[in-house]
Short mmCIF file of C-alpha atoms in Angstrom, two decimals:
data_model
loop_
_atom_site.label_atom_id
_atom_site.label_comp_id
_atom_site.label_asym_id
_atom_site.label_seq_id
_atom_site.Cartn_x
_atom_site.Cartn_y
_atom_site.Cartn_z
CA UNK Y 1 6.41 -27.84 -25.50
CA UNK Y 2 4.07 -26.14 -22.54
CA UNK Y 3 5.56 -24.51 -20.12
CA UNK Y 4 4.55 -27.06 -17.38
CA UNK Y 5 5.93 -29.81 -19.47
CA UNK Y 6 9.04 -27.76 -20.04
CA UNK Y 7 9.88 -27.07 -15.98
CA UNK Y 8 7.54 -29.02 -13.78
CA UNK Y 9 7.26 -32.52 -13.37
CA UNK Y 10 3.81 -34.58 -15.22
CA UNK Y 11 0.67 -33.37 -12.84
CA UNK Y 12 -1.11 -36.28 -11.12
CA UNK Y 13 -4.16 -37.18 -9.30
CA UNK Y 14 -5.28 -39.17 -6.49
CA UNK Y 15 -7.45 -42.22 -8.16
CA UNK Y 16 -9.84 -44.87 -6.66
CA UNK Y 17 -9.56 -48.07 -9.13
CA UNK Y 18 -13.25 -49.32 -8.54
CA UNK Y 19 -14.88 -52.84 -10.23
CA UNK Y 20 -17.20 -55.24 -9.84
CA UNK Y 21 -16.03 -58.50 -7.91
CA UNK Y 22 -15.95 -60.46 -10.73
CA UNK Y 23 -14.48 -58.37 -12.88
CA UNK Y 24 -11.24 -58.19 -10.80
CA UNK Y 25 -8.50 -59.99 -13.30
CA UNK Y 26 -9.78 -58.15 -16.71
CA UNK Y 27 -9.91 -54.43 -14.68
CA UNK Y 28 -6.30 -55.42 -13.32
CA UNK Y 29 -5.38 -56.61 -17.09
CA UNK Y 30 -6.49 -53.20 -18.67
CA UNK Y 31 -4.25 -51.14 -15.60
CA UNK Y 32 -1.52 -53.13 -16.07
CA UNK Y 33 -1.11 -52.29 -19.78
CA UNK Y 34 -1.85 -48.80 -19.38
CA UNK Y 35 1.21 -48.65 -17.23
CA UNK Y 36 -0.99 -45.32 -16.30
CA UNK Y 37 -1.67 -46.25 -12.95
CA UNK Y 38 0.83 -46.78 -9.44
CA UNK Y 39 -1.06 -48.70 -6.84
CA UNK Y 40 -0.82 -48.04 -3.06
CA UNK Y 41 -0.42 -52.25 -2.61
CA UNK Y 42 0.76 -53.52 0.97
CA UNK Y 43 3.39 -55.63 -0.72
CA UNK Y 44 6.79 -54.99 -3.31
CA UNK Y 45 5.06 -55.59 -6.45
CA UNK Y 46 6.70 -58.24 -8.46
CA UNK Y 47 6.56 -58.24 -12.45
CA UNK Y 48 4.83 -61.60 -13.78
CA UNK Y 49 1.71 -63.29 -14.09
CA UNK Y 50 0.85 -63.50 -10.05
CA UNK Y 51 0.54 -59.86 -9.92
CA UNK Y 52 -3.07 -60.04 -10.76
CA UNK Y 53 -3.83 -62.78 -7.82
CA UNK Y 54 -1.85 -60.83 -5.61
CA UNK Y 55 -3.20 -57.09 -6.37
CA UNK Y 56 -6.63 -58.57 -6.77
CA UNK Y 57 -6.13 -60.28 -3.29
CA UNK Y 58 -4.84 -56.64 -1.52
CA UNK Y 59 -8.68 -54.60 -3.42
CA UNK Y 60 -10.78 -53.20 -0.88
CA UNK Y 61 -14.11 -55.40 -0.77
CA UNK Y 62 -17.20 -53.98 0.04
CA UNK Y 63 -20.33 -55.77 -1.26
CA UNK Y 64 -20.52 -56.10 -4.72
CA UNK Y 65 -17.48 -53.75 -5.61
CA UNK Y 66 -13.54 -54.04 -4.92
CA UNK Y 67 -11.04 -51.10 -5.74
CA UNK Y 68 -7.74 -50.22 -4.90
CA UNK Y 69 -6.40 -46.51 -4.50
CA UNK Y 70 -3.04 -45.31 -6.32
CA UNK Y 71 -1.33 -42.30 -8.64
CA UNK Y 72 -2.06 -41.54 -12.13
CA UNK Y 73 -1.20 -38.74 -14.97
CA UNK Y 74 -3.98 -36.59 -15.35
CA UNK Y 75 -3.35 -36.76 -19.17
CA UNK Y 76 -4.08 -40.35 -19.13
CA UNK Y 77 -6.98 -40.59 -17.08
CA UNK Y 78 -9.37 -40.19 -20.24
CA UNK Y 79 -7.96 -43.12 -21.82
CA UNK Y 80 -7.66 -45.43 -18.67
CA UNK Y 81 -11.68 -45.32 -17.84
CA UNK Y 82 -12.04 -45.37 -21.71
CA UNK Y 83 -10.55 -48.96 -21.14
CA UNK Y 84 -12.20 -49.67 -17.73
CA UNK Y 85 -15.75 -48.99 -18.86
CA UNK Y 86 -16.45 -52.41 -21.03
CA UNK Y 87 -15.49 -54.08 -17.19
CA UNK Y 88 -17.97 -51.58 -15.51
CA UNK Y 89 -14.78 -49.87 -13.61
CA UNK Y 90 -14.32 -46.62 -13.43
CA UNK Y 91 -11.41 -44.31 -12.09
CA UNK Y 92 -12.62 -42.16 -9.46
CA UNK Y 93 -10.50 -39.10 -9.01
CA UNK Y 94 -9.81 -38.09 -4.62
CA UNK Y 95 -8.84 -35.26 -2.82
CA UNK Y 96 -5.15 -35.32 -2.20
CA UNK Y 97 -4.28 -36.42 1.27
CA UNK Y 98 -2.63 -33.21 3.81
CA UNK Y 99 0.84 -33.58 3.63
CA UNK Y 100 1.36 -36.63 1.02
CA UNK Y 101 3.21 -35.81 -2.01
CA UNK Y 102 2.46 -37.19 -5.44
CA UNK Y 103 5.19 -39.23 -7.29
CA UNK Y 104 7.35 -37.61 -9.57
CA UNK Y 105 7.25 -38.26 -13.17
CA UNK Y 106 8.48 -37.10 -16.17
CA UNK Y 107 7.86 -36.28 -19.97
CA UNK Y 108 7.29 -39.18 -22.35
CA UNK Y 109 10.56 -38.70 -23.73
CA UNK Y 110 12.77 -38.15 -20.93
CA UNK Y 111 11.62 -41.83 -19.84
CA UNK Y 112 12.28 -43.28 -22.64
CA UNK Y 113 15.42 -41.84 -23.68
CA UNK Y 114 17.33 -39.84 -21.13
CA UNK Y 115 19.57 -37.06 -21.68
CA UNK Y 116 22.36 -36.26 -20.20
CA UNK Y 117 21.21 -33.01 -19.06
CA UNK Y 118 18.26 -35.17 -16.99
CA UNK Y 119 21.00 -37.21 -15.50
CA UNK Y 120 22.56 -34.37 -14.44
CA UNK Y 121 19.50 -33.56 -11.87
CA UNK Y 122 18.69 -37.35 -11.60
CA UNK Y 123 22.62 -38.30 -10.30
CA UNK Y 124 22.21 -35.53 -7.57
CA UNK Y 125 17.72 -36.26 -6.42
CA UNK Y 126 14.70 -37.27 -7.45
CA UNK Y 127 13.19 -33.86 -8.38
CA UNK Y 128 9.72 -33.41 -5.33
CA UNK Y 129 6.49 -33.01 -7.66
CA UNK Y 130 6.01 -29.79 -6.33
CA UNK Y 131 9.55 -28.56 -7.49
CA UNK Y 132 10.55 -27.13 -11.02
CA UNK Y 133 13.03 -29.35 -13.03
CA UNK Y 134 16.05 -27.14 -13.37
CA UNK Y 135 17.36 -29.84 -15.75
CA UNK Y 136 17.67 -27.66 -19.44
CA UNK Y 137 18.85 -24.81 -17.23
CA UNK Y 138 21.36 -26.71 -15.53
CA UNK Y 139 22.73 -28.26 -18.95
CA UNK Y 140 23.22 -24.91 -19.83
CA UNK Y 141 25.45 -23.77 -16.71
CA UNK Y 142 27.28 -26.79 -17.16
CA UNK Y 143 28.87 -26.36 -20.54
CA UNK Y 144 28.94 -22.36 -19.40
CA UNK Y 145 31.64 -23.42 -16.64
CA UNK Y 146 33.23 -26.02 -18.52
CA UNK Y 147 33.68 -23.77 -21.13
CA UNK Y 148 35.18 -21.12 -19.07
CA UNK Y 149 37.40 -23.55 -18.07
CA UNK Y 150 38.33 -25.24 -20.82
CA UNK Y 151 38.82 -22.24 -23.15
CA UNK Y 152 40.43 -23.68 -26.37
CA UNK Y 153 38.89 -22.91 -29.88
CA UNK Y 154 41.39 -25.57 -31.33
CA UNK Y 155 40.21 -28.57 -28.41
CA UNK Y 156 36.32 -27.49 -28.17
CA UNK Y 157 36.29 -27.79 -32.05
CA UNK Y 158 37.20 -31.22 -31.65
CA UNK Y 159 34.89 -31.68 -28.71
CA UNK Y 160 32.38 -30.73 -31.37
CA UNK Y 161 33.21 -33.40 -34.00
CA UNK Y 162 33.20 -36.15 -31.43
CA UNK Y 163 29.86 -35.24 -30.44
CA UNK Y 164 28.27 -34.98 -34.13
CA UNK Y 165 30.44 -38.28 -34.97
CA UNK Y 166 28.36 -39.75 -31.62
CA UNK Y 167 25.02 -38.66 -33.52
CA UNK Y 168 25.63 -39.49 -36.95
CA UNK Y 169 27.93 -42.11 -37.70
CA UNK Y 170 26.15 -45.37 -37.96
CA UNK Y 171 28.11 -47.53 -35.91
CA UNK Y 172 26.34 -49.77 -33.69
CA UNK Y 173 28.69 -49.58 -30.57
CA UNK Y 174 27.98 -46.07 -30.20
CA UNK Y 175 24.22 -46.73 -30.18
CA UNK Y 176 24.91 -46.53 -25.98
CA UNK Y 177 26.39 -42.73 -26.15
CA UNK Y 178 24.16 -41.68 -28.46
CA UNK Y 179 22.10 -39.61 -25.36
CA UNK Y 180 25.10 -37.02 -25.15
CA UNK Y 181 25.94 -36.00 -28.32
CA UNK Y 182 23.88 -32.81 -27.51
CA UNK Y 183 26.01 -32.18 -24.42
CA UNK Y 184 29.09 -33.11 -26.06
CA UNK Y 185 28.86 -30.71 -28.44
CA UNK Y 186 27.32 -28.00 -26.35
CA UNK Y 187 30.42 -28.11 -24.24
CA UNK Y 188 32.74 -27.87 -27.49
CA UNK Y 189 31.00 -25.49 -28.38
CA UNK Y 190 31.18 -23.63 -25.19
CA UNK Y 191 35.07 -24.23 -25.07
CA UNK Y 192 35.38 -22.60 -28.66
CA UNK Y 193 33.25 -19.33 -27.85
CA UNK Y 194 35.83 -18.97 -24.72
CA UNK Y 195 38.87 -19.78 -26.86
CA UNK Y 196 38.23 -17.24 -29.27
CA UNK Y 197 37.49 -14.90 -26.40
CA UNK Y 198 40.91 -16.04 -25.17
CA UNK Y 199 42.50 -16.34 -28.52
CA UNK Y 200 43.42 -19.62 -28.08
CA UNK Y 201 43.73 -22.10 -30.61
CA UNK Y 202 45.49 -25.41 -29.38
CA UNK Y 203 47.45 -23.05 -27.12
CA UNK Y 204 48.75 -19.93 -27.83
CA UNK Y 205 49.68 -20.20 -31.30
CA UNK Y 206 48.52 -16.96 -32.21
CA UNK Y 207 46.24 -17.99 -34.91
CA UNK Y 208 43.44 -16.54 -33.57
CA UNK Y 209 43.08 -12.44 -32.17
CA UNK Y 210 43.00 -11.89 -28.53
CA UNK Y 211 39.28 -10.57 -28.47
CA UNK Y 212 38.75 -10.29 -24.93
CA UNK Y 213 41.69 -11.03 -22.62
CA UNK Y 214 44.42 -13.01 -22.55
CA UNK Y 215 44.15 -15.37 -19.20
CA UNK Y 216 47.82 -15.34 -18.56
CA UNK Y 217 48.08 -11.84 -18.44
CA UNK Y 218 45.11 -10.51 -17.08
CA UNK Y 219 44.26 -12.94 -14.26
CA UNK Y 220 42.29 -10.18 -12.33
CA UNK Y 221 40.03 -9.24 -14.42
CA UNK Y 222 39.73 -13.06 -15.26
CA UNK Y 223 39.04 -14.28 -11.30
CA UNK Y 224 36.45 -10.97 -11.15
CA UNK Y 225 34.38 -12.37 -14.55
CA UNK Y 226 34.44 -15.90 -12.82
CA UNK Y 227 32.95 -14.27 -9.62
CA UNK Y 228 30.45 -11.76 -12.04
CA UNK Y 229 29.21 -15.02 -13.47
CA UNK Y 230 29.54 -17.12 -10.23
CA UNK Y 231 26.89 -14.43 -8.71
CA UNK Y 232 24.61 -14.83 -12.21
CA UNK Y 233 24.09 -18.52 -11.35
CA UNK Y 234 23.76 -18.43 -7.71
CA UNK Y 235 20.94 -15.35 -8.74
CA UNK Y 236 19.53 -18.00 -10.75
CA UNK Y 237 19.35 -20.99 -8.59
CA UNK Y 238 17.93 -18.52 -5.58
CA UNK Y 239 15.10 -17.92 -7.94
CA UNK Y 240 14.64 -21.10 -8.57
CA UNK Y 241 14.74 -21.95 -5.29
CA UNK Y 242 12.14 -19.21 -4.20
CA UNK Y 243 9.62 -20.69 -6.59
CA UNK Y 244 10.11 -23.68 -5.19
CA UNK Y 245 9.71 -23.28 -1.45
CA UNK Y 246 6.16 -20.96 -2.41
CA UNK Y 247 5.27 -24.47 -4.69
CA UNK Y 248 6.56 -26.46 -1.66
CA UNK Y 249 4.99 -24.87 1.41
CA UNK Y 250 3.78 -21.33 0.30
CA UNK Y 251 4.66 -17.65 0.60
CA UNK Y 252 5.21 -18.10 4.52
CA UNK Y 253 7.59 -20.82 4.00
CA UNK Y 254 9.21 -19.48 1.16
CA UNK Y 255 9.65 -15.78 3.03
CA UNK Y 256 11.59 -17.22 5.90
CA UNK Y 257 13.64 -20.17 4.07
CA UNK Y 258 17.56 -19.51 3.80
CA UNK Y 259 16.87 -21.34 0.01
CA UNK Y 260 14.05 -18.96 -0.66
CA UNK Y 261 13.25 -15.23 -0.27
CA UNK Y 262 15.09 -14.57 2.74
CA UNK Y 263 18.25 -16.36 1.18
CA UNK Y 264 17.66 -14.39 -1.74
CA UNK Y 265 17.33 -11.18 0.59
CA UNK Y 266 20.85 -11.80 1.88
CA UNK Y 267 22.28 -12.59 -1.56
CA UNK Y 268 20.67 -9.25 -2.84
CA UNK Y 269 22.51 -7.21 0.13
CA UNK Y 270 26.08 -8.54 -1.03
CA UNK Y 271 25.57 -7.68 -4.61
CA UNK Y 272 24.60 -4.15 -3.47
CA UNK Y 273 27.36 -3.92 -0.76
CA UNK Y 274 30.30 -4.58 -3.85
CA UNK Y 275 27.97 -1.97 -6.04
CA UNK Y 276 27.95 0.44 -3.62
CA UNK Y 277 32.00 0.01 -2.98
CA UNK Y 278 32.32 0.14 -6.91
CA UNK Y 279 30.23 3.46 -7.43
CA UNK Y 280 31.34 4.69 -3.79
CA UNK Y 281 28.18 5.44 -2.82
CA UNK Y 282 27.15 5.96 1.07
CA UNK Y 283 23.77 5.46 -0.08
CA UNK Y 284 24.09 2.30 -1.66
CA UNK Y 285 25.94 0.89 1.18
CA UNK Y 286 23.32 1.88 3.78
CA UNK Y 287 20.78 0.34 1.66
CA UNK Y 288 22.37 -2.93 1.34
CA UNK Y 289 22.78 -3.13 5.34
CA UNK Y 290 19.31 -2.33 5.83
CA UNK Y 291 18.56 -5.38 2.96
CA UNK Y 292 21.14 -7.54 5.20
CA UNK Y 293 19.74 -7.17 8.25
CA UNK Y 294 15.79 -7.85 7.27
CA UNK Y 295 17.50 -11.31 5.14
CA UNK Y 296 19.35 -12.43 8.77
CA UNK Y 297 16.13 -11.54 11.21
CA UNK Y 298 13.62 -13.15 8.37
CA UNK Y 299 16.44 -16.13 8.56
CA UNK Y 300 16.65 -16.33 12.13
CA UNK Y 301 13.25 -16.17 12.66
CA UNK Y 302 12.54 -19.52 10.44
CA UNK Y 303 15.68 -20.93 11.94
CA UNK Y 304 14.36 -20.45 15.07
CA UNK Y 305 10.70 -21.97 14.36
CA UNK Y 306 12.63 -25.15 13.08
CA UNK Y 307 14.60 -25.73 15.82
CA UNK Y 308 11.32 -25.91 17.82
CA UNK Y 309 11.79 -22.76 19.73
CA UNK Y 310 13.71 -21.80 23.77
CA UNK Y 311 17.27 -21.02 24.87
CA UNK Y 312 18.73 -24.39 22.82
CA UNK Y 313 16.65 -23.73 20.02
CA UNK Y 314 17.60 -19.69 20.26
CA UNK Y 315 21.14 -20.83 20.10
CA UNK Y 316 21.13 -23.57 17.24
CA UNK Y 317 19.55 -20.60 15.01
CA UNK Y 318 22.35 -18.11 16.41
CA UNK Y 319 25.21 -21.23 14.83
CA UNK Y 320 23.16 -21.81 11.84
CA UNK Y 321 22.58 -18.32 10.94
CA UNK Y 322 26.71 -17.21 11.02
CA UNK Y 323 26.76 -20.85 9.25
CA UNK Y 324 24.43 -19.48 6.45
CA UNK Y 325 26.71 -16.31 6.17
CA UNK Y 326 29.87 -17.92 6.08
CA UNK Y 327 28.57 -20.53 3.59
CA UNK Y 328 27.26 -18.31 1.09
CA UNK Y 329 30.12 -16.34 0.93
CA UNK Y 330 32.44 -19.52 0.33
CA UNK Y 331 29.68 -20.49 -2.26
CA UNK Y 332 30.41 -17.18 -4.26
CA UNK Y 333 34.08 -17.25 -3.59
CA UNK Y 334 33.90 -21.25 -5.02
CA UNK Y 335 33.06 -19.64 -8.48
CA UNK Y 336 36.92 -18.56 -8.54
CA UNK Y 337 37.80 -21.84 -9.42
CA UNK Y 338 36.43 -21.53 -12.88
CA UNK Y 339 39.40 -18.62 -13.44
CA UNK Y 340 42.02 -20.53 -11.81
CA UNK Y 341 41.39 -24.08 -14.17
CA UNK Y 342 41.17 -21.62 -16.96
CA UNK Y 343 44.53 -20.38 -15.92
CA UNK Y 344 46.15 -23.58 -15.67
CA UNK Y 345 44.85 -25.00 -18.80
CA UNK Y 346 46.24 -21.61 -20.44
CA UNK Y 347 49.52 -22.50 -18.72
CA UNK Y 348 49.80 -26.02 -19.79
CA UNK Y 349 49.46 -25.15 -23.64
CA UNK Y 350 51.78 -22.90 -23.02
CA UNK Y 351 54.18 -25.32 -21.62
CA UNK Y 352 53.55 -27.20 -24.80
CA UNK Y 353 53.50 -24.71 -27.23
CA UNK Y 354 57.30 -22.79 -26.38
CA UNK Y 355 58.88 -26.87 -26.37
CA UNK Y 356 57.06 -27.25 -29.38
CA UNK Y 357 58.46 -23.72 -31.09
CA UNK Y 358 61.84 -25.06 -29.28
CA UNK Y 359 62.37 -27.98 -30.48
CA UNK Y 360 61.38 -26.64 -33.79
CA UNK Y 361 63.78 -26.57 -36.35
CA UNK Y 362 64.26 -27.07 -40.14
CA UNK Y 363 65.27 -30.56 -40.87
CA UNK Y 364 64.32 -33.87 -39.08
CA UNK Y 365 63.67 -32.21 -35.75
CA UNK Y 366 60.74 -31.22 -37.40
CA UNK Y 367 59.42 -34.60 -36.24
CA UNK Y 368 59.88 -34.44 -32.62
CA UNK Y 369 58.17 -31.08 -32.50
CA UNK Y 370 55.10 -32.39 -33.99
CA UNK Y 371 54.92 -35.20 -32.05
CA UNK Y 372 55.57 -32.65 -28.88
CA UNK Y 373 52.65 -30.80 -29.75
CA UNK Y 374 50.41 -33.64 -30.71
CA UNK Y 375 51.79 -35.49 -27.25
CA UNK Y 376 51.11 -32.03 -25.57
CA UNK Y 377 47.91 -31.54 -27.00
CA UNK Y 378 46.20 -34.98 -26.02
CA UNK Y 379 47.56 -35.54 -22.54
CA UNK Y 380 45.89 -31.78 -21.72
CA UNK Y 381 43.18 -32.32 -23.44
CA UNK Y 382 42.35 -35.67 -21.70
CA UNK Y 383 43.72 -33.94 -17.70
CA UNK Y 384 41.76 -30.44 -18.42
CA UNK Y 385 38.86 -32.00 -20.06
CA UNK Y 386 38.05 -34.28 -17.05
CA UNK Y 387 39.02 -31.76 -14.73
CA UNK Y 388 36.95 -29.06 -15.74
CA UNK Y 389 34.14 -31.62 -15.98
CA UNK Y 390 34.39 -32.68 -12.49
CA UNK Y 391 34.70 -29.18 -11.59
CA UNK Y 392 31.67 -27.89 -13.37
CA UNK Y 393 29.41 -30.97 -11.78
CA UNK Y 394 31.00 -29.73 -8.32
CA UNK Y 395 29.75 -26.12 -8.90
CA UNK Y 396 26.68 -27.72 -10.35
CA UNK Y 397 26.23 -29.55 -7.54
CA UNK Y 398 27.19 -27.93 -3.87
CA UNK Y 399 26.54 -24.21 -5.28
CA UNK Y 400 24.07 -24.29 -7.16
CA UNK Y 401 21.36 -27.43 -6.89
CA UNK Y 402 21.54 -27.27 -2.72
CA UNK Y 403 19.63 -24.29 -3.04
CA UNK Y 404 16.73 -25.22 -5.47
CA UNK Y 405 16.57 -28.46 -3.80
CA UNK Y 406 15.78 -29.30 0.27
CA UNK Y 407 14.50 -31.86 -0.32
CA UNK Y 408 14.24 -35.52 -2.01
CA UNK Y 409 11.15 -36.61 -4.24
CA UNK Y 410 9.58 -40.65 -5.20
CA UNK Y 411 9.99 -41.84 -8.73
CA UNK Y 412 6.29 -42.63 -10.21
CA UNK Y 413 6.53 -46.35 -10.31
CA UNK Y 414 3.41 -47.60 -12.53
CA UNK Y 415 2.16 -51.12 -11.64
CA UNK Y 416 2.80 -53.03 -15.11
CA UNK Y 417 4.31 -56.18 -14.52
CA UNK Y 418 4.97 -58.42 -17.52
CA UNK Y 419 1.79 -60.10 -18.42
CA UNK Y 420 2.79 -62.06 -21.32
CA UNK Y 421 2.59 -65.12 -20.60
CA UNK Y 422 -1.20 -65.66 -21.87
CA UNK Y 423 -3.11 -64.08 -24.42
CA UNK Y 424 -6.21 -61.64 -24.51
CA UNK Y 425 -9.76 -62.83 -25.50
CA UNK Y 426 -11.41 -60.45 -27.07
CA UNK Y 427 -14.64 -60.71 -24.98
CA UNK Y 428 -13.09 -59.48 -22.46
CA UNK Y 429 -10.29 -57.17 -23.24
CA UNK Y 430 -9.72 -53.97 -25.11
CA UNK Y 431 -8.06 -53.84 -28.39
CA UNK Y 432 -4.68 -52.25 -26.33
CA UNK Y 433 -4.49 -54.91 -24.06
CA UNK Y 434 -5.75 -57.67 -26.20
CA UNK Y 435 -2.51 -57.29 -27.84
CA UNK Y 436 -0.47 -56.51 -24.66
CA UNK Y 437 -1.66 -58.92 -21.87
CA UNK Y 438 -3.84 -61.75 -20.97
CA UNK Y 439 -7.72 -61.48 -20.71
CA UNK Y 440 -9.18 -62.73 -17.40
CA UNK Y 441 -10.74 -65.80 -19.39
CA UNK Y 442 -7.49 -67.32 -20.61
CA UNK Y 443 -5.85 -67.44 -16.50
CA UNK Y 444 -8.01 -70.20 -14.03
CA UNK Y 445 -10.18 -68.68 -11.66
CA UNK Y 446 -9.11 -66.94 -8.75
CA UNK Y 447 -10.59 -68.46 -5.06
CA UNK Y 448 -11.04 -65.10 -2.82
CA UNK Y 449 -12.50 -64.53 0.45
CA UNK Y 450 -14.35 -62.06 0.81
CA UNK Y 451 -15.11 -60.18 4.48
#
């Protein structure tokens, strides 16, 4: 898939809908089954029949021509005045209007069949047209954390079945959860890379080697991975969030935003400030103040400038500034939290697994130790597994997607209301709409005035 198709939302352009009088109903036929086309109207379109009276009724007149202006995918431009050109219409591209920002749409597949990892960016803002979509890169952190937090090789294996049972077995009921299977899985999957790290399978059972540490006795050097890869993502989402202020507003914007290069800046100084601590370097440490200080006057500055400027505004910038400090400090100290759920889902199948082993015993208490560590087993998988989910999407969320984000985007809404209540004539409709929605000869004529 291209790279713009991959990150950025569909590119679109500024059209001018232009047609003959007379040709009103058939032009407004052909848009509405391109669904290519969202029109500026002066009125909440509706979806039936009327729409053409009503759309037709809102055109521009001016002599012999009417046209309305609206948004449409520059891939499907071709096609639309392919369709327009038996009506003598055209679609005139326009120069985008200062300050007005295009609707936001996405790939062909997203809209038809949306994953989970597009709800994900979706449930939190409409991604702005100028922005990148963070929404495979965000998946990915997701079942990162969760897995981090819900490191069991024994559980994320059976994370992993429910997920490929979601996909493949053909029962209709499921046809509704079918969309996240692929996260599902990627999360089990996640959980079972960290449980082997861990060397936990359905507690600690020993049935798998310690590889990397074992969370109940190393904590530290648990809580300090948590923050290494806390600092990885919030790396991440200031780049993304640099890319997007230069796509929003340009290098001037981007240099003074606290989401852009200036945040960035500040975020740089505290990774050298615990490098220079670690290697004990003077150097280091001087270099990371002078980093700090250019990040808080380039922040100031564009604080400043937003608050309009004087003593009041002087002082606002002064609040927001130890604000933006404080705050991303708390953000990196918030990545703790994937260490400490780790550590109490570690505890719990502990719990589980010594009054399983002591209730064991040869003979019919055999039976309540199973059922102890089945019992054990589901009620932490179903309290840890929604935990760490809500946990993740909180990280996701307040950590992570408030710095590539500052702001809100519109939905592309294309004018297509349902048309289907008359057929096409082929004298005066296209082959795609004959077959879609009524030709201009089979509604009754339209009375207009016209100024």
């Amino acid at each position: 898939m291209p790279w713009r198709e991959t990150l950025s939302p569909v590119r679109m352009d500024r059209i001018a809908l232009v047609w003959p009088v007379d040709a009103a109903r058939p032009v407004l036929t052909e848009v509405a089954a391109s669904a290519a086309v969202e029109l500026d109207l002066p009125y909440e379109p509706g979806n039936g029949p009327e729409e053409l009276d009503r759309a037709a009724d809102a055109a521009v007149v001016h002599g012999p021509v009417a046209g309305l202006v609206g948004w449409s995918p520059s891939r499907q431009l071709p096609e639309l005045r392919k369709a327009l050109e038996p009506h003598g219409a055209s679609a005139v591209p326009l120069r985008r209007p200062r300050g007005v920002q295009p609707p936001t749409q996405l790939t062909g597949e997203e809209r038809r069949r949306p994953r989970l990892s597009r709800l994900l960016v979706d449930t939190y803002t409409t991604v702005p047209y100028a922005d990148l979509d963070p929404a495979r890169i965000a998946a990915v952190a997701y079942v990162v954390m969760f897995g981090m937090m819900f490191g069991d090789a024994g559980q994320g294996a059976l994370l992993v079945i429910a997920g490929l049972l979601i996909r493949f077995l053909p029962v209709p009921w499921l046809d509704r959860y079918r969309k996240t299977w692929l996260f599902i899985t990627g999360a089990g999957a996640a959980a079972v890379f960290f449980g082997v790290l861990y060397g936990e399978f359905f507690g600690p059972t020993h049935v798998l080697p310690v590889l990397w540490l074992e969370p109940l006795e190393e904590p530290i050097p648990l809580i300090v991975a948590a923050l290494v890869l806390g600092a990885v993502l919030l790396a991440g989402s200031y780049a993304l969030g640099s890319i997007n202020r230069v796509r929003e507003g340009g290098w001037g914007y981007a240099l003074y935003a606290r989401s852009g290069l200036a945040g960035a800046l500040l975020f740089t100084a505290i990774g050298l400030v615990a490098w220079g601590l670690l290697a004990g370097s003077p150097v280091i440490l001087v270099a990371a103040g002078t980093v700090a200080l250019v990040a808080l006057v380039l922040i100031f500055i564009g604080l400043f400038v937003e608050s309009g400027g004087g003593p009041t505004g002087g002082l606002q910038a002064t609040v927001e500034l130890v604000d933006t400090v404080v705050q991303l400090a708390s953000n990196l100290v918030s990545f703790t939290r994937l260490a400490a759920f780790g550590l109490t889902h570690a505890a719990l199948m502990m719990v589980v697994w010594q009054a399983t082993t002591a209730i064991w015993e040869p003979g019919w208490r055999i039976i309540p130790a199973i059922l102890m560590f089945v019992l054990g087993n589901v009620l932490t998988f179903a309290l840890e597994g929604l935990v760490a989910g809500i946990q993740a999407l909180r990280l996701e969320y307040y950590e992570l997607f408030s710095r590539v984000f500052t702001e809100e985007g519109r939905r592309f809404r294309p004018w297509a209301p349902d048309l289907g209540a008359a057929s096409a004539s082929p004298a005066t409709a296209s082959p795609a709409a004959a077959s879609a929605v009524p030709a201009a000869s089979a509604l009754p004529p339209v009375e207009r005035h016209l100024p």
